[in-house]
XYZ file of N, CA and C in Angstrom:
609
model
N 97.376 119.923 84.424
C 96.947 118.703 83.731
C 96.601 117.613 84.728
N 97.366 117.351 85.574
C 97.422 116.553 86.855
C 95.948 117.034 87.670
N 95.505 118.334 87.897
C 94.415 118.412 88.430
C 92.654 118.333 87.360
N 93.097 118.314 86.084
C 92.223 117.554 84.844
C 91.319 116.221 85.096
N 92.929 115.537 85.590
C 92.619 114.020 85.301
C 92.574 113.658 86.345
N 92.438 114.815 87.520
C 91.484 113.849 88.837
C 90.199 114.524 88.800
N 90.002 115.214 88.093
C 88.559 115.419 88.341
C 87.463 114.786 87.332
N 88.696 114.362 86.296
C 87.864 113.259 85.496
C 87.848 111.810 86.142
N 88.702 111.550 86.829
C 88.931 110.230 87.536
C 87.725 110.474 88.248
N 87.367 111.470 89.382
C 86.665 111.761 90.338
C 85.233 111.962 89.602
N 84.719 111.946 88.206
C 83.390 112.748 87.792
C 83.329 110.911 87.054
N 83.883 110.601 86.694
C 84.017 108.665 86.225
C 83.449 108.015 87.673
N 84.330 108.114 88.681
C 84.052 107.195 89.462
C 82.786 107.914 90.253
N 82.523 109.160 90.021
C 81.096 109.132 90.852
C 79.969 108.437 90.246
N 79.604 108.464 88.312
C 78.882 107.714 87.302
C 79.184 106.512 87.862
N 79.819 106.037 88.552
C 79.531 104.766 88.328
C 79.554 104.569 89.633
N 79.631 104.896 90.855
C 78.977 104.695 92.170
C 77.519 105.556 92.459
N 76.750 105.974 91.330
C 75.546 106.758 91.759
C 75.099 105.606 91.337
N 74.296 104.225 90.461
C 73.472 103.730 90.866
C 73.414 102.468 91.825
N 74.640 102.432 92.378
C 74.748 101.558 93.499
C 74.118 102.415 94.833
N 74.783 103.829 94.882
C 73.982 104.546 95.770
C 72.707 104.600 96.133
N 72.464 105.048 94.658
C 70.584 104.679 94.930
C 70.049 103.631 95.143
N 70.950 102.533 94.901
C 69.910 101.161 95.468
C 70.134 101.455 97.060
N 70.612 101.917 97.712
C 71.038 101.590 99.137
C 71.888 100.115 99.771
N 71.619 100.382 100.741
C 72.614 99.449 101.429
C 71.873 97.870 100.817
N 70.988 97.427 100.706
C 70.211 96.359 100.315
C 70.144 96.448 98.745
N 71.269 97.270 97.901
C 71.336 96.891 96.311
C 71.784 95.606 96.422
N 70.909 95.284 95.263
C 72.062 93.477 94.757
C 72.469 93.930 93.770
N 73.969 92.883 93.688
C 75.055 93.182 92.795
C 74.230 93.845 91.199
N 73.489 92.634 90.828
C 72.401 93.038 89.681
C 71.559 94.368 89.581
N 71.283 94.795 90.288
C 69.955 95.719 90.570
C 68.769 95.238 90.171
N 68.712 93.697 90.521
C 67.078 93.586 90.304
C 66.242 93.588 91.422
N 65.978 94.520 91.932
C 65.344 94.908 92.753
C 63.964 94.758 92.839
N 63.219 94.641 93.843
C 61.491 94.069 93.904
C 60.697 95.136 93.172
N 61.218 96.349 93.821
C 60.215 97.967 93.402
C 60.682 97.908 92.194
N 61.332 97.113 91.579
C 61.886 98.197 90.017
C 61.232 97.204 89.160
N 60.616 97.710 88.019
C 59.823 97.231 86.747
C 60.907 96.080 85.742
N 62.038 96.163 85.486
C 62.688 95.329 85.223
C 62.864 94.015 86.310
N 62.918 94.091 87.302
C 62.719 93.103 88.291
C 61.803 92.222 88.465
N 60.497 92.972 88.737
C 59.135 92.126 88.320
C 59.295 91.315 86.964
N 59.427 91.756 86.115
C 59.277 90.738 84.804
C 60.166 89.980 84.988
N 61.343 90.165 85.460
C 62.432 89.044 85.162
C 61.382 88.283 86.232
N 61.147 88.369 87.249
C 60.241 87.356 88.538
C 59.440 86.306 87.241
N 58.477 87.694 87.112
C 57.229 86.707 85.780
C 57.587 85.997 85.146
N 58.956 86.501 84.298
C 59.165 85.389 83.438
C 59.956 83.703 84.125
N 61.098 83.995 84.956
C 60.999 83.225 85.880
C 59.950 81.976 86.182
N 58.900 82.709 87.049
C 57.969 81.861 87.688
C 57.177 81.238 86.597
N 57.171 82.060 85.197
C 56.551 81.381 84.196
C 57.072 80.009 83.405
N 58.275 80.329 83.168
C 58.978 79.137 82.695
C 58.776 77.822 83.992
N 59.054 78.209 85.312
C 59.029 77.166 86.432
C 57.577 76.627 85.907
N 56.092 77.217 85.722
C 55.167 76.879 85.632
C 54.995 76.188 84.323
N 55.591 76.297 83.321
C 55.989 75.260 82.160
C 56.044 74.118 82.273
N 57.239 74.070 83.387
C 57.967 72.431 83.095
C 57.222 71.519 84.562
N 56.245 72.588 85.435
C 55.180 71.645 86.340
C 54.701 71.193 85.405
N 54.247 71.585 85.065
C 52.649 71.967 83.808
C 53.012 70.249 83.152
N 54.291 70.491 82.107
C 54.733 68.876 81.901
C 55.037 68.149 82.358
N 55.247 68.245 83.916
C 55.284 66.922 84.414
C 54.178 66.222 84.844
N 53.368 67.408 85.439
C 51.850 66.768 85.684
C 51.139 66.271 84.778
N 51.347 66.745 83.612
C 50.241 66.292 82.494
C 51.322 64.838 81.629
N 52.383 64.706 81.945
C 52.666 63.095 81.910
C 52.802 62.443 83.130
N 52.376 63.113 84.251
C 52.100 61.688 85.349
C 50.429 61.556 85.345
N 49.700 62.401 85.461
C 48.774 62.073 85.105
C 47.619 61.937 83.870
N 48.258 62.402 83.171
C 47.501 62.572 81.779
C 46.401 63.172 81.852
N 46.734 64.980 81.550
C 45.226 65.999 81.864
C 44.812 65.968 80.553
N 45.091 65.580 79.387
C 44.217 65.438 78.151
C 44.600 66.379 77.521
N 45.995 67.275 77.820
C 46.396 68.202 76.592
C 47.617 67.189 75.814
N 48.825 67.452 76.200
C 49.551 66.326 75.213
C 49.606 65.180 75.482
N 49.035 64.734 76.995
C 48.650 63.503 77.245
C 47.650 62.880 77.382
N 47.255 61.544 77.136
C 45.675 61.490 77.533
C 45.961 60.815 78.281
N 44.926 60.084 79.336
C 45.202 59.781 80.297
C 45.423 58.436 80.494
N 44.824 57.890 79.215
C 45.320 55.953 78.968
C 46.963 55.757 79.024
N 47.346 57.047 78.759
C 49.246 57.067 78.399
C 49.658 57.242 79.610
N 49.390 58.173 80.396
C 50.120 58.855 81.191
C 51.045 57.949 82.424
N 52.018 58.398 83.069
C 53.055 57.704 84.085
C 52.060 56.888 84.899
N 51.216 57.191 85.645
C 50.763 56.216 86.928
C 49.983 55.189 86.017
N 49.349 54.981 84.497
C 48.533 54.351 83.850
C 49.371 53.534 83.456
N 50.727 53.597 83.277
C 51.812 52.712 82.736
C 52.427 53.127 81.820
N 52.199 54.362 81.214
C 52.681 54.654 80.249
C 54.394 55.355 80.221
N 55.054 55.604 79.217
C 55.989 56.099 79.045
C 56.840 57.553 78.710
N 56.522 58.491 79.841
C 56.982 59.897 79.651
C 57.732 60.083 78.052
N 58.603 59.595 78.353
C 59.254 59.862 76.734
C 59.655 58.819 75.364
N 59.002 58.067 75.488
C 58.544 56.970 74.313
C 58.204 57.698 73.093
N 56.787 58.572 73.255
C 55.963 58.738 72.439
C 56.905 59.906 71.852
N 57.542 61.056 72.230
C 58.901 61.684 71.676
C 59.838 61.354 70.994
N 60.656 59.850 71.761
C 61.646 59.796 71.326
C 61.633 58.410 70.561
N 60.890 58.054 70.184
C 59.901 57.175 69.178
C 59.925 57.330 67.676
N 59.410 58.953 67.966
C 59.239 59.198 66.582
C 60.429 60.502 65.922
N 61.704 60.060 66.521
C 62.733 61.259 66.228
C 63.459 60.238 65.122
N 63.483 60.889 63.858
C 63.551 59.963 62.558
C 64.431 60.687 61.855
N 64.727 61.874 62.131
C 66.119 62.713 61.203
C 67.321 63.324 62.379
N 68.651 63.560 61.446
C 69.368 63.928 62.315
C 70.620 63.164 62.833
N 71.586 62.865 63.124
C 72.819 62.201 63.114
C 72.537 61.554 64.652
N 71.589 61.513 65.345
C 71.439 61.151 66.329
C 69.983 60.380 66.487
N 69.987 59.755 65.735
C 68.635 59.311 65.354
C 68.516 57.546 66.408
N 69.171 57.461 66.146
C 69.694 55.709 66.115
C 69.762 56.139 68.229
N 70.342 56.707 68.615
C 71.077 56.964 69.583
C 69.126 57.246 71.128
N 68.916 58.309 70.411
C 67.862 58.479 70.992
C 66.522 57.569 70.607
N 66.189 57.016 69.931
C 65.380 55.740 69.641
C 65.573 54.642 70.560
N 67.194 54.315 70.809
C 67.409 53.512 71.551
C 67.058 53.665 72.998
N 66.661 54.905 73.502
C 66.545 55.112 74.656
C 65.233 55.542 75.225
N 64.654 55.859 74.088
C 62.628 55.463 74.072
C 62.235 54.438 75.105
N 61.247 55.037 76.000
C 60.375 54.448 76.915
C 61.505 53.524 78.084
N 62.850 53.770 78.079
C 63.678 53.057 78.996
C 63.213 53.711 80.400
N 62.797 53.070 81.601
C 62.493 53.460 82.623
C 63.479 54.313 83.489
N 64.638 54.148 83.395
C 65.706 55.076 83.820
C 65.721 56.384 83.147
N 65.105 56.193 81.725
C 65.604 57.343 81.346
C 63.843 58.318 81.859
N 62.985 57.365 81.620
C 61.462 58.155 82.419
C 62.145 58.666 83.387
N 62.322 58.132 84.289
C 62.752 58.425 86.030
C 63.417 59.843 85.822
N 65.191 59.485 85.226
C 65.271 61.073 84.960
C 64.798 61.999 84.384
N 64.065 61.821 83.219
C 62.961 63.099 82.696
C 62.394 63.988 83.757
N 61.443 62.614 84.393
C 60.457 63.251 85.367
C 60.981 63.938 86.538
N 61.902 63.486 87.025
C 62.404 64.211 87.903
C 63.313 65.520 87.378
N 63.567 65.339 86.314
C 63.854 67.104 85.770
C 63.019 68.236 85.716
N 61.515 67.692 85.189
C 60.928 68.160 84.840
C 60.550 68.887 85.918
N 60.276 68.293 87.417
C 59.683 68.451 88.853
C 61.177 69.354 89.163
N 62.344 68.866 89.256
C 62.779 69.534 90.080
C 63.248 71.356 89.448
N 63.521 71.228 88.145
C 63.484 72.449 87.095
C 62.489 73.678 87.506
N 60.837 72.932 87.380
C 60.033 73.566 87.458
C 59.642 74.267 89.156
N 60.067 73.159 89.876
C 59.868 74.047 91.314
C 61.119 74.690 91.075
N 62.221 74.837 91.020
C 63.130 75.614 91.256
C 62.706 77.031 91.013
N 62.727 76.955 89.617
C 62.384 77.975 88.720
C 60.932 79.206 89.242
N 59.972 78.140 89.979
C 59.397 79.092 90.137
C 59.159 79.485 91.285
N 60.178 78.687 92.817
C 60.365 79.008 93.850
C 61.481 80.273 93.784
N 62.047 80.174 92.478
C 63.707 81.025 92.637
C 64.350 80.086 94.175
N 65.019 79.025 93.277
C 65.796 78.230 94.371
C 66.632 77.420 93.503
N 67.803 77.620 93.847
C 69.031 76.581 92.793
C 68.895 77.198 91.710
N 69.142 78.301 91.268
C 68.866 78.805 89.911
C 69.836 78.070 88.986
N 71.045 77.753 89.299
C 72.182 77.907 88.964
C 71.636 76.382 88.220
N 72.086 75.714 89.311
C 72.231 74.217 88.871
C 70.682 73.426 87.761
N 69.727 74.223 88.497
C 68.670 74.184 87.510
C 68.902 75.060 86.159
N 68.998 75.800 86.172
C 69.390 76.380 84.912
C 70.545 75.620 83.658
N 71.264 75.096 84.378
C 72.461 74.501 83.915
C 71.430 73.214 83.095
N 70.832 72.488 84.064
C 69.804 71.331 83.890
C 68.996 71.201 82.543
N 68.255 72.290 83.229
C 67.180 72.545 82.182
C 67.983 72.676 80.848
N 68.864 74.014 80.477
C 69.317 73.841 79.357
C 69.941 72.738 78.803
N 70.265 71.557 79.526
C 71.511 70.717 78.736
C 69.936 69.777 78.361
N 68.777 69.646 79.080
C 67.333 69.183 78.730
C 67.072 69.625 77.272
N 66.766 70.617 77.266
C 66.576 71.397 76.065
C 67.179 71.637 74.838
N 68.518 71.500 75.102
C 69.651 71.122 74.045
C 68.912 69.768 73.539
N 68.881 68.699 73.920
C 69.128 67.515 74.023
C 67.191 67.433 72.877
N 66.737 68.102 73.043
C 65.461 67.933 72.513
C 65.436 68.581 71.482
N 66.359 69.749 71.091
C 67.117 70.437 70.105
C 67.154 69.217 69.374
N 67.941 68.900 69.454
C 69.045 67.620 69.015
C 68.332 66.286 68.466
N 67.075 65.815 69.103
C 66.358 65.034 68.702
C 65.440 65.621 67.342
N 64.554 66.880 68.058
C 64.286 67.339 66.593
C 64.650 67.532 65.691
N 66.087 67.921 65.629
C 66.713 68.348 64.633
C 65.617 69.464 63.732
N 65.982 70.389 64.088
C 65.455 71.396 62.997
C 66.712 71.898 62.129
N 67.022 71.711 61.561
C 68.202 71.448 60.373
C 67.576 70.940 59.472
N 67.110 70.104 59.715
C 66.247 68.717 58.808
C 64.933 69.541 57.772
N 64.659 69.954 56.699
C 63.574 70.156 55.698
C 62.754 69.264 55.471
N 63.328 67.716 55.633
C 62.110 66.936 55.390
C 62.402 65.710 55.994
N 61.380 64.881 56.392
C 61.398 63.793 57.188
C 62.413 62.633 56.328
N 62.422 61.473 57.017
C 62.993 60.246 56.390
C 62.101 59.870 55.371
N 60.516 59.950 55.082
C 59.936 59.981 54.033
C 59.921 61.130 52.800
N 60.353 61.968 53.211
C 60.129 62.751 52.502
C 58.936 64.008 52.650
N 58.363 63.537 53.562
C 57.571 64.879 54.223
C 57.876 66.209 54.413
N 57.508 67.472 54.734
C 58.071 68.781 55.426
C 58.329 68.185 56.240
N 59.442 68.576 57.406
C 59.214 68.024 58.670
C 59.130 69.298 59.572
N 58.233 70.419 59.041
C 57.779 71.283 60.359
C 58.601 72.203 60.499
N 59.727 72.455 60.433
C 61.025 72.756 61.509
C 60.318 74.214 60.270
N 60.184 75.558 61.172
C 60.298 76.858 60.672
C 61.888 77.930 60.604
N 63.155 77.199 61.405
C 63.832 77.591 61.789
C 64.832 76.320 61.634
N 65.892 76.292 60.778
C 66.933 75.686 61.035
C 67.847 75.454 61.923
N 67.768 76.740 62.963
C 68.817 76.817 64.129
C 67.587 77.013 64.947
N 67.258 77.972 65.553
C 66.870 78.516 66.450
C 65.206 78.292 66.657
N 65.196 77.115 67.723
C 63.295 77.083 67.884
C 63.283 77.657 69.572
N 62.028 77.012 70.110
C 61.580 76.958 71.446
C 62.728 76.753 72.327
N 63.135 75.695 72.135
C 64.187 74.726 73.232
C 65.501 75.795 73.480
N 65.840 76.197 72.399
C 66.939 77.118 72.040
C 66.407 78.234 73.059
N 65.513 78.905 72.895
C 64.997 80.253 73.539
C 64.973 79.953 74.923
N 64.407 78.775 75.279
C 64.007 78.059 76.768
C 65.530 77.907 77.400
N 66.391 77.409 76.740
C 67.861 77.114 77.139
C 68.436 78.503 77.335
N 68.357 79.642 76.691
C 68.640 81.031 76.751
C 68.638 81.641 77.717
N 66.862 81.559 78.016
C 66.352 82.013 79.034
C 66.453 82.064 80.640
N 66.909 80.584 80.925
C 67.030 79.927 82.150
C 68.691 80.625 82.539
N 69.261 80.451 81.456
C 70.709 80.786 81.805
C 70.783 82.305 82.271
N 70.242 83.161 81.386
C 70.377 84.429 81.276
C 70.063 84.744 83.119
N 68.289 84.199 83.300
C 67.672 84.347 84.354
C 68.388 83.769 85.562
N 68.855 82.761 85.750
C 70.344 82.184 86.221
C 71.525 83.736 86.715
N 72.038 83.868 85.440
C 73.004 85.036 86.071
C 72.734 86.372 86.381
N 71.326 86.864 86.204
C 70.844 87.962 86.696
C 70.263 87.724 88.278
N 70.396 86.828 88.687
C 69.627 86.562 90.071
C 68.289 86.382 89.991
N 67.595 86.071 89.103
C 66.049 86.598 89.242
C 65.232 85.677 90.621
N 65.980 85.066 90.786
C 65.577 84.002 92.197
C 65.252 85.045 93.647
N 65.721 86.531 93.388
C 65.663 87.241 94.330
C 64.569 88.149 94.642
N 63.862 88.002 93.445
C 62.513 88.943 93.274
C 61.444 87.924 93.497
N 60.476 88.062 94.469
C 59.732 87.241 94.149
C 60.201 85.697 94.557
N 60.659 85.534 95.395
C 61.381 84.173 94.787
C 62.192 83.972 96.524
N 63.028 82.523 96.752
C 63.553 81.959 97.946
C 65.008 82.419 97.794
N 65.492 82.830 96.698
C 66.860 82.796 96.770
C 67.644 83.029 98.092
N 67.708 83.840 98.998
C 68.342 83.967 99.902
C 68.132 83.304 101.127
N 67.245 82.864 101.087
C 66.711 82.145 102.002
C 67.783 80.536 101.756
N 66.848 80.154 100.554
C 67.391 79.151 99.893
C 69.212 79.018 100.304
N 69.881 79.872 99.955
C 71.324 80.365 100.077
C 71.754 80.383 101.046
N 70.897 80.116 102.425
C 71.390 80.718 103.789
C 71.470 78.927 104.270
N 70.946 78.109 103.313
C 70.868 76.524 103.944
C 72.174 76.242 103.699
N 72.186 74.607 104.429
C 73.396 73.936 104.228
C 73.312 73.517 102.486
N 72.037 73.143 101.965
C 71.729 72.906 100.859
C 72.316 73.661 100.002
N 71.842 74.885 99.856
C 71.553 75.848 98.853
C 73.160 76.691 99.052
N 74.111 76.160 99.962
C 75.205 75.889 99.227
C 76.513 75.116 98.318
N 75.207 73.851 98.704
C 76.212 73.184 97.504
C 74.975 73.361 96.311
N 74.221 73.583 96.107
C 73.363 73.374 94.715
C 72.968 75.321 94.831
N 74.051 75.868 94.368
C 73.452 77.496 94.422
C 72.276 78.210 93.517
């Protein structure tokens, strides 16, 4: 019986040291590896989301004429998040975020979320702390929309297709998930990043 249950011990622990084996000496803990097809996409999706939140910062500092035009935009005088948090009219937090419409401190930090999120994300650098970022961003815009809400303070639809779960939700998901899989390593600075004095306090 005793020689049973080492060869089951011994046929267990080989399953589970054969795909560390095959990565070789250069497996990461994850196995997201450059050559492997799960790896690449996590990269894509990665570098895609990073290319998101450029995408919005440029088009409210300068206003490229998709959600901004350019009479609005940051260097014209305008207010990154006014025109958002302006019109957030349902929701137990209504009063709270209104009050903080077009406040220049609160521009300043937007924009610089938006910039530092989006290079992270698509350098793969600071996954961690950006990830952390971005989602508590995204919560927070959750929260303004309120999709809970069926109909506006007038009485309108108010849009929301999903009571719980929209964009922001998925975007907040995403970053985290991509966060603890390493995807900063495919494609991306992570180790590099990791080897600074920096990139160990902001991992």
């Amino acid at each position: 019986m005793s020689t049973t249950s080492q060869d089951r011990g011994h046929q267990q622990t080989g399953s589970v040291e054969t795909p560390a084996a095959a990565g070789g000496a250069n497996a990461s803990p994850t196995g997201l590896e450059s050559r492997t097809t799960g790896g690449r996409w996590m990269a894509v999706t990665r570098i895609a989301l990073g290319l998101t939140f450029l995408w919005a910062f440029f088009d409210k500092l300068f206003g490229l004429g998709y959600s901004t035009p350019s009479a609005r935009s940051w260097i014209s005088g305008g207010s990154p998040t006014k025109g958002f948090l302006s019109h957030v009219e349902v929701g137990p937090l209504t009063d709270f975020f209104q009050g903080l419409a077009g406040k220049p401190v609160v521009d300043w930090l937007f924009m610089i979320g938006l910039l530092g999120i989006g290079l992270a994300f698509t350098l793969g650098i600071a996954m961690w702390v950006s990830a952390i970022s971005g989602a508590v961003m995204m919560m927070m815009m959750w929260a303004a929309e309120w999709p809970l809400a069926r109909l506006t303070i007038t009485g309108e639809p108010s849009g929301s297709t999903n009571p719980i779960i929209d964009y922001h939700l998925i975007y907040a998901l995403a970053m985290i998930t991509l966060a603890i899989l390493g995807a900063g390593r495919v494609w991306g600075l992570a180790r590099q990043w990791r080897g600074t004095a920096l990139g160990r306090v902001l991992p």
